[in-house]
Amino acid sequence: MRLSNFFMPVSKEAPADASIVSHQLMLRTGMVRQNGAGIYSWLPLGFKVLKRIEQIVRDEMNRAGAVEMLMPTLQQADLWRESGRYEAYGKEMLRIKDRHDRDMLYGPTNEELITDVFRTYVKSYKQLPVNLYHQQWKFRDEVRPRFGVMRGREFLMKDAYSFDLTEEGARQSYRKMFCAYLNAFDRMGLTAIPMRADTGPIGGDLSHEFIILADTGESAVFCDRALLDLPAPGLDLDFSGDLVPVVEARTKFYAATEEMHDDAAFGALPEERRVSARGIEVGHIFYFGTKYSEPMNAVVQGPDSQMVPVQMGSYGIGVSRLVGGIIEASHDENGIVWPDAVAPFKVGLINMRVGDAACDAACAALYAQLEKAGIDTLYDDTDDRAGAKFARMDLIGLPWQIVIGPKGLEKGVVELKRRKTGEKSELSAEDALRRIAS
Ligand code: 5CA
């Protein structure tokens, strides 16, 4: 992408109405534009990151055997009356009437809708297990939308729903999601810690929140330091195998959110292992048995011909919240430092002297090669001052920068900079390309 042709309204000043660094940086880099309290337009740069996160989530859901679909944002109130949640959900739910005076709502979550899909088509235990997910916008009329996309009113969520015949089957589905989450967050460059959590309006008795540690996190969290260094299960994990040890390797350590915190158990840890911090909830998984299947009559015929309500769980990831969360976890005084896997572009190519025939030709040639190699590149072909170009490239935080100027070209070299470390080297354009591609 040529910057002269892109839409990236970067501003120099820190916005006055943003209190945390990720929100400030998202506004300064022109990733989002607020349209109302907790409601945002995703401008091209922010949209690219959102799509990258969505794709990682999709890969890891698919790898764990979940199947993607898409449900609507608007739902019929009648389904929620069946589960009993229409009244129970309270003011967070945006209630709407259509022209026929029918009660509708903008979905804050999808347990009812997916249970209705399931009961329509699945009648026998032989069709189980099933895990269906989508990535769709939700609306929750939060009392205090704040911190930009981290606590929005309209936000993008990945929500998956599992259906099993038995409780043990449902627990296995839960474990698959548990492991898939660790891999997905790891791919995004995050250390997400599963913590025992309260189930709130979703319900059920088994639940983990996946928390990344950050000073600006909304919740107080407590965990064993050992959890910070545990590697993710890895992309070669066999999801059809025994996942109990993989999950237990994590759940054996103390980790809890404020609501579930047990001071005595935490205090029993050696002091140097006690981590008391603030965290951002990027995912939340639930096992709730028959809470929805029973009232909504989602039953299947079991092996003994009896009709039984299915065992369910639901599994959410805050896709749009993650954009802010990743910035909270990865930035420095000059701006964002995108982890490679979620960066909007992999490379920023800076032409130091636009209009100079040699610089223009060298940049055009390298830009073409990068694109040909499938390396997403933002080519700064504007005639802004060199200093302004460097600052802007640091601010938007692409993993690699390549600077091409007249002095280097005389020596036959370009400058390659790794944003994360600030490490710079001079090398030929071909070697720069090779380094980035590896
Ligand atoms: N139905 C279940 C799981 S599918 C559910 O709704 N879970 S949840 O309420 O915990 O939401 C799932 C994830 O969405 C949360 O972990 C969080 O990362 C994200 N999320 C929740 N509320 C907001 C919000 N107001 N703004 C941005 N992200 C949010």
PDB file of N, CA, C and O and ligand atoms in Angstrom, residues 85 89 108-111 138 140 142 148-161 181 201-202 209-210 281-286 288 314-322, ligand 1:
ATOM      1  N   ARG A  85     -34.280 -15.249  30.113  1.00  0.00           N
ATOM      2  CA  ARG A  85     -33.298 -14.172  30.275  1.00  0.00           C
ATOM      3  C   ARG A  85     -33.785 -12.811  29.782  1.00  0.00           C
ATOM      4  O   ARG A  85     -33.094 -11.812  29.960  1.00  0.00           O
ATOM      5  N   TYR A  89     -32.014 -10.017  32.023  1.00  0.00           N
ATOM      6  CA  TYR A  89     -30.781  -9.394  31.538  1.00  0.00           C
ATOM      7  C   TYR A  89     -30.637  -7.925  31.935  1.00  0.00           C
ATOM      8  O   TYR A  89     -29.541  -7.406  32.053  1.00  0.00           O
ATOM      9  N   PRO A 108     -26.653  -9.265  22.953  1.00  0.00           N
ATOM     10  CA  PRO A 108     -25.478  -9.088  23.801  1.00  0.00           C
ATOM     11  C   PRO A 108     -24.647 -10.375  23.869  1.00  0.00           C
ATOM     12  O   PRO A 108     -23.503 -10.371  24.309  1.00  0.00           O
ATOM     13  N   THR A 109     -25.237 -11.478  23.419  1.00  0.00           N
ATOM     14  CA  THR A 109     -24.620 -12.806  23.405  1.00  0.00           C
ATOM     15  C   THR A 109     -25.627 -13.716  22.686  1.00  0.00           C
ATOM     16  O   THR A 109     -26.732 -13.273  22.348  1.00  0.00           O
ATOM     17  N   ASN A 110     -25.256 -14.988  22.420  1.00  0.00           N
ATOM     18  CA  ASN A 110     -26.086 -15.772  21.500  1.00  0.00           C
ATOM     19  C   ASN A 110     -26.517 -17.160  21.978  1.00  0.00           C
ATOM     20  O   ASN A 110     -26.829 -18.014  21.149  1.00  0.00           O
ATOM     21  N   GLU A 111     -26.515 -17.409  23.273  1.00  0.00           N
ATOM     22  CA  GLU A 111     -26.894 -18.760  23.732  1.00  0.00           C
ATOM     23  C   GLU A 111     -28.273 -19.173  23.207  1.00  0.00           C
ATOM     24  O   GLU A 111     -28.464 -20.302  22.753  1.00  0.00           O
ATOM     25  N   LYS A 138     -21.643  -7.373  18.920  1.00  0.00           N
ATOM     26  CA  LYS A 138     -22.575  -7.479  20.035  1.00  0.00           C
ATOM     27  C   LYS A 138     -22.875  -6.066  20.514  1.00  0.00           C
ATOM     28  O   LYS A 138     -22.085  -5.156  20.301  1.00  0.00           O
ATOM     29  N   ARG A 140     -23.910  -4.162  24.196  1.00  0.00           N
ATOM     30  CA  ARG A 140     -24.262  -4.161  25.624  1.00  0.00           C
ATOM     31  C   ARG A 140     -24.254  -2.707  26.067  1.00  0.00           C
ATOM     32  O   ARG A 140     -23.239  -2.028  25.915  1.00  0.00           O
ATOM     33  N   GLU A 142     -23.500  -0.740  28.294  1.00  0.00           N
ATOM     34  CA  GLU A 142     -22.689  -0.639  29.510  1.00  0.00           C
ATOM     35  C   GLU A 142     -22.965   0.686  30.214  1.00  0.00           C
ATOM     36  O   GLU A 142     -23.126   1.711  29.551  1.00  0.00           O
ATOM     37  N   GLY A 148     -11.810   3.301  25.418  1.00  0.00           N
ATOM     38  CA  GLY A 148     -11.885   3.055  23.975  1.00  0.00           C
ATOM     39  C   GLY A 148     -12.557   1.735  23.666  1.00  0.00           C
ATOM     40  O   GLY A 148     -13.603   1.411  24.233  1.00  0.00           O
ATOM     41  N   VAL A 149     -11.913   0.939  22.811  1.00  0.00           N
ATOM     42  CA  VAL A 149     -12.539  -0.312  22.370  1.00  0.00           C
ATOM     43  C   VAL A 149     -12.505  -1.392  23.453  1.00  0.00           C
ATOM     44  O   VAL A 149     -13.097  -2.461  23.295  1.00  0.00           O
ATOM     45  N   MET A 150     -11.834  -1.108  24.568  1.00  0.00           N
ATOM     46  CA  MET A 150     -11.711  -2.147  25.598  1.00  0.00           C
ATOM     47  C   MET A 150     -13.026  -2.378  26.330  1.00  0.00           C
ATOM     48  O   MET A 150     -13.331  -3.507  26.716  1.00  0.00           O
ATOM     49  N   ARG A 151     -13.762  -1.309  26.610  1.00  0.00           N
ATOM     50  CA  ARG A 151     -15.110  -1.496  27.126  1.00  0.00           C
ATOM     51  C   ARG A 151     -16.039  -0.649  26.279  1.00  0.00           C
ATOM     52  O   ARG A 151     -16.317   0.510  26.585  1.00  0.00           O
ATOM     53  N   GLY A 152     -16.428  -1.228  25.148  1.00  0.00           N
ATOM     54  CA  GLY A 152     -17.315  -0.519  24.241  1.00  0.00           C
ATOM     55  C   GLY A 152     -18.759  -0.893  24.544  1.00  0.00           C
ATOM     56  O   GLY A 152     -19.043  -1.681  25.451  1.00  0.00           O
ATOM     57  N   ARG A 153     -19.663  -0.293  23.809  1.00  0.00           N
ATOM     58  CA  ARG A 153     -21.054  -0.769  23.861  1.00  0.00           C
ATOM     59  C   ARG A 153     -21.266  -1.700  22.668  1.00  0.00           C
ATOM     60  O   ARG A 153     -21.806  -2.781  22.802  1.00  0.00           O
ATOM     61  N   GLU A 154     -20.805  -1.288  21.491  1.00  0.00           N
ATOM     62  CA  GLU A 154     -20.812  -2.217  20.360  1.00  0.00           C
ATOM     63  C   GLU A 154     -19.401  -2.785  20.237  1.00  0.00           C
ATOM     64  O   GLU A 154     -18.437  -2.026  20.166  1.00  0.00           O
ATOM     65  N   PHE A 155     -19.275  -4.099  20.242  1.00  0.00           N
ATOM     66  CA  PHE A 155     -17.934  -4.697  20.186  1.00  0.00           C
ATOM     67  C   PHE A 155     -17.994  -6.032  19.452  1.00  0.00           C
ATOM     68  O   PHE A 155     -19.047  -6.673  19.378  1.00  0.00           O
ATOM     69  N   LEU A 156     -16.836  -6.419  18.906  1.00  0.00           N
ATOM     70  CA  LEU A 156     -16.780  -7.674  18.147  1.00  0.00           C
ATOM     71  C   LEU A 156     -16.362  -8.813  19.069  1.00  0.00           C
ATOM     72  O   LEU A 156     -15.347  -8.724  19.747  1.00  0.00           O
ATOM     73  N   MET A 157     -17.156  -9.863  19.072  1.00  0.00           N
ATOM     74  CA  MET A 157     -16.861 -11.023  19.910  1.00  0.00           C
ATOM     75  C   MET A 157     -16.811 -12.274  19.042  1.00  0.00           C
ATOM     76  O   MET A 157     -17.572 -12.407  18.090  1.00  0.00           O
ATOM     77  N   LYS A 158     -15.911 -13.172  19.394  1.00  0.00           N
ATOM     78  CA  LYS A 158     -16.002 -14.534  18.868  1.00  0.00           C
ATOM     79  C   LYS A 158     -16.730 -15.312  19.939  1.00  0.00           C
ATOM     80  O   LYS A 158     -16.297 -15.330  21.095  1.00  0.00           O
ATOM     81  N   ASP A 159     -17.849 -15.919  19.577  1.00  0.00           N
ATOM     82  CA  ASP A 159     -18.516 -16.771  20.557  1.00  0.00           C
ATOM     83  C   ASP A 159     -18.781 -18.135  19.955  1.00  0.00           C
ATOM     84  O   ASP A 159     -19.304 -18.271  18.856  1.00  0.00           O
ATOM     85  N   ALA A 160     -18.343 -19.139  20.710  1.00  0.00           N
ATOM     86  CA  ALA A 160     -18.504 -20.535  20.293  1.00  0.00           C
ATOM     87  C   ALA A 160     -19.432 -21.222  21.290  1.00  0.00           C
ATOM     88  O   ALA A 160     -19.487 -20.840  22.464  1.00  0.00           O
ATOM     89  N   TYR A 161     -20.150 -22.233  20.807  1.00  0.00           N
ATOM     90  CA  TYR A 161     -21.131 -22.930  21.642  1.00  0.00           C
ATOM     91  C   TYR A 161     -20.987 -24.425  21.404  1.00  0.00           C
ATOM     92  O   TYR A 161     -21.071 -24.885  20.258  1.00  0.00           O
ATOM     93  N   TYR A 181      -7.586 -21.513  23.226  1.00  0.00           N
ATOM     94  CA  TYR A 181      -7.422 -20.115  23.653  1.00  0.00           C
ATOM     95  C   TYR A 181      -5.964 -19.812  23.972  1.00  0.00           C
ATOM     96  O   TYR A 181      -5.430 -18.776  23.585  1.00  0.00           O
ATOM     97  N   PRO A 201     -24.178 -13.357  34.261  1.00  0.00           N
ATOM     98  CA  PRO A 201     -25.461 -13.607  33.605  1.00  0.00           C
ATOM     99  C   PRO A 201     -25.451 -14.787  32.624  1.00  0.00           C
ATOM    100  O   PRO A 201     -26.495 -15.218  32.156  1.00  0.00           O
ATOM    101  N   ILE A 202     -24.267 -15.351  32.303  1.00  0.00           N
ATOM    102  CA  ILE A 202     -24.237 -16.498  31.391  1.00  0.00           C
ATOM    103  C   ILE A 202     -24.609 -17.768  32.169  1.00  0.00           C
ATOM    104  O   ILE A 202     -25.256 -18.662  31.650  1.00  0.00           O
ATOM    105  N   GLU A 209     -11.751 -17.131  33.141  1.00  0.00           N
ATOM    106  CA  GLU A 209     -11.449 -15.937  32.354  1.00  0.00           C
ATOM    107  C   GLU A 209     -10.006 -16.040  31.909  1.00  0.00           C
ATOM    108  O   GLU A 209      -9.166 -16.526  32.659  1.00  0.00           O
ATOM    109  N   PHE A 210      -9.725 -15.584  30.702  1.00  0.00           N
ATOM    110  CA  PHE A 210      -8.343 -15.498  30.225  1.00  0.00           C
ATOM    111  C   PHE A 210      -7.916 -14.043  30.349  1.00  0.00           C
ATOM    112  O   PHE A 210      -8.533 -13.159  29.759  1.00  0.00           O
ATOM    113  N   GLU A 281      -9.524  -8.823  30.744  1.00  0.00           N
ATOM    114  CA  GLU A 281     -10.165 -10.086  30.376  1.00  0.00           C
ATOM    115  C   GLU A 281     -10.330 -10.124  28.855  1.00  0.00           C
ATOM    116  O   GLU A 281     -11.119  -9.375  28.297  1.00  0.00           O
ATOM    117  N   VAL A 282      -9.570 -11.006  28.206  1.00  0.00           N
ATOM    118  CA  VAL A 282      -9.668 -11.086  26.744  1.00  0.00           C
ATOM    119  C   VAL A 282     -10.507 -12.269  26.281  1.00  0.00           C
ATOM    120  O   VAL A 282     -10.872 -12.363  25.106  1.00  0.00           O
ATOM    121  N   GLY A 283     -10.807 -13.181  27.203  1.00  0.00           N
ATOM    122  CA  GLY A 283     -11.656 -14.312  26.839  1.00  0.00           C
ATOM    123  C   GLY A 283     -12.326 -14.854  28.080  1.00  0.00           C
ATOM    124  O   GLY A 283     -11.876 -14.602  29.215  1.00  0.00           O
ATOM    125  N   HIS A 284     -13.427 -15.571  27.869  1.00  0.00           N
ATOM    126  CA  HIS A 284     -14.155 -16.120  29.013  1.00  0.00           C
ATOM    127  C   HIS A 284     -14.887 -17.367  28.544  1.00  0.00           C
ATOM    128  O   HIS A 284     -15.613 -17.318  27.552  1.00  0.00           O
ATOM    129  N   ILE A 285     -14.676 -18.480  29.235  1.00  0.00           N
ATOM    130  CA  ILE A 285     -15.326 -19.725  28.823  1.00  0.00           C
ATOM    131  C   ILE A 285     -16.207 -20.250  29.958  1.00  0.00           C
ATOM    132  O   ILE A 285     -15.908 -20.044  31.133  1.00  0.00           O
ATOM    133  N   PHE A 286     -17.296 -20.912  29.564  1.00  0.00           N
ATOM    134  CA  PHE A 286     -18.301 -21.357  30.528  1.00  0.00           C
ATOM    135  C   PHE A 286     -18.747 -22.777  30.222  1.00  0.00           C
ATOM    136  O   PHE A 286     -18.945 -23.116  29.057  1.00  0.00           O
ATOM    137  N   PHE A 288     -22.117 -24.737  31.354  1.00  0.00           N
ATOM    138  CA  PHE A 288     -23.338 -24.508  32.129  1.00  0.00           C
ATOM    139  C   PHE A 288     -24.372 -25.615  31.964  1.00  0.00           C
ATOM    140  O   PHE A 288     -25.557 -25.411  32.270  1.00  0.00           O
ATOM    141  N   SER A 314     -20.293 -22.271  26.583  1.00  0.00           N
ATOM    142  CA  SER A 314     -20.056 -21.183  25.616  1.00  0.00           C
ATOM    143  C   SER A 314     -18.715 -20.541  25.890  1.00  0.00           C
ATOM    144  O   SER A 314     -18.199 -20.578  27.020  1.00  0.00           O
ATOM    145  N   TYR A 315     -18.146 -19.978  24.824  1.00  0.00           N
ATOM    146  CA  TYR A 315     -16.730 -19.610  24.845  1.00  0.00           C
ATOM    147  C   TYR A 315     -16.538 -18.300  24.088  1.00  0.00           C
ATOM    148  O   TYR A 315     -16.727 -18.259  22.870  1.00  0.00           O
ATOM    149  N   GLY A 316     -16.222 -17.234  24.822  1.00  0.00           N
ATOM    150  CA  GLY A 316     -16.120 -15.929  24.176  1.00  0.00           C
ATOM    151  C   GLY A 316     -14.703 -15.402  24.117  1.00  0.00           C
ATOM    152  O   GLY A 316     -13.889 -15.653  25.007  1.00  0.00           O
ATOM    153  N   ILE A 317     -14.405 -14.676  23.042  1.00  0.00           N
ATOM    154  CA  ILE A 317     -13.147 -13.911  22.949  1.00  0.00           C
ATOM    155  C   ILE A 317     -13.510 -12.483  22.540  1.00  0.00           C
ATOM    156  O   ILE A 317     -14.318 -12.284  21.625  1.00  0.00           O
ATOM    157  N   GLY A 318     -12.941 -11.520  23.224  1.00  0.00           N
ATOM    158  CA  GLY A 318     -13.186 -10.114  22.896  1.00  0.00           C
ATOM    159  C   GLY A 318     -12.273  -9.672  21.768  1.00  0.00           C
ATOM    160  O   GLY A 318     -11.178  -9.162  21.999  1.00  0.00           O
ATOM    161  N   VAL A 319     -12.718  -9.899  20.530  1.00  0.00           N
ATOM    162  CA  VAL A 319     -11.858  -9.646  19.370  1.00  0.00           C
ATOM    163  C   VAL A 319     -11.487  -8.156  19.270  1.00  0.00           C
ATOM    164  O   VAL A 319     -10.313  -7.804  19.128  1.00  0.00           O
ATOM    165  N   SER A 320     -12.491  -7.272  19.378  1.00  0.00           N
ATOM    166  CA  SER A 320     -12.147  -5.843  19.282  1.00  0.00           C
ATOM    167  C   SER A 320     -11.419  -5.367  20.541  1.00  0.00           C
ATOM    168  O   SER A 320     -10.512  -4.531  20.452  1.00  0.00           O
ATOM    169  N   ARG A 321     -11.764  -5.915  21.704  1.00  0.00           N
ATOM    170  CA  ARG A 321     -11.029  -5.551  22.926  1.00  0.00           C
ATOM    171  C   ARG A 321      -9.557  -5.911  22.800  1.00  0.00           C
ATOM    172  O   ARG A 321      -8.682  -5.204  23.313  1.00  0.00           O
ATOM    173  N   LEU A 322      -9.257  -7.021  22.117  1.00  0.00           N
ATOM    174  CA  LEU A 322      -7.869  -7.466  21.982  1.00  0.00           C
ATOM    175  C   LEU A 322      -6.992  -6.426  21.285  1.00  0.00           C
ATOM    176  O   LEU A 322      -5.801  -6.332  21.573  1.00  0.00           O
TER     177      LEU A 322
HETATM  178  N1  5CA B   1     -21.707 -15.919  25.844  1.00  0.00           N
HETATM  179  C1  5CA B   1     -20.503 -15.824  26.620  1.00  0.00           C
HETATM  180  C2  5CA B   1     -19.359 -16.520  25.978  1.00  0.00           C
HETATM  181  S1  5CA B   1     -19.558 -16.774  24.302  1.00  0.00           S
HETATM  182  C3  5CA B   1     -20.180 -14.362  26.870  1.00  0.00           C
HETATM  183  O1  5CA B   1     -20.856 -13.479  26.424  1.00  0.00           O
HETATM  184  N2  5CA B   1     -19.109 -14.136  27.611  1.00  0.00           N
HETATM  185  S2  5CA B   1     -18.586 -12.740  28.127  1.00  0.00           S
HETATM  186  O2  5CA B   1     -19.662 -11.928  28.589  1.00  0.00           O
HETATM  187  O3  5CA B   1     -17.572 -12.987  29.076  1.00  0.00           O
HETATM  188  O4  5CA B   1     -17.957 -11.991  26.898  1.00  0.00           O
HETATM  189  C4  5CA B   1     -16.910 -12.601  26.170  1.00  0.00           C
HETATM  190  C5  5CA B   1     -15.752 -11.646  25.954  1.00  0.00           C
HETATM  191  O5  5CA B   1     -16.205 -10.476  25.271  1.00  0.00           O
HETATM  192  C6  5CA B   1     -15.133 -11.116  27.229  1.00  0.00           C
HETATM  193  O6  5CA B   1     -14.174 -12.006  27.725  1.00  0.00           O
HETATM  194  C7  5CA B   1     -14.498  -9.820  26.768  1.00  0.00           C
HETATM  195  O7  5CA B   1     -13.203 -10.070  26.237  1.00  0.00           O
HETATM  196  C8  5CA B   1     -15.411  -9.365  25.652  1.00  0.00           C
HETATM  197  N3  5CA B   1     -16.283  -8.258  26.108  1.00  0.00           N
HETATM  198  C9  5CA B   1     -17.304  -8.334  26.988  1.00  0.00           C
HETATM  199  N4  5CA B   1     -17.863  -7.126  27.170  1.00  0.00           N
HETATM  200  C10 5CA B   1     -17.171  -6.258  26.382  1.00  0.00           C
HETATM  201  C11 5CA B   1     -17.276  -4.858  26.111  1.00  0.00           C
HETATM  202  N5  5CA B   1     -18.188  -4.105  26.711  1.00  0.00           N
HETATM  203  N6  5CA B   1     -16.396  -4.293  25.253  1.00  0.00           N
HETATM  204  C12 5CA B   1     -15.464  -5.063  24.642  1.00  0.00           C
HETATM  205  N7  5CA B   1     -15.332  -6.381  24.844  1.00  0.00           N
HETATM  206  C13 5CA B   1     -16.173  -6.974  25.699  1.00  0.00           C
END
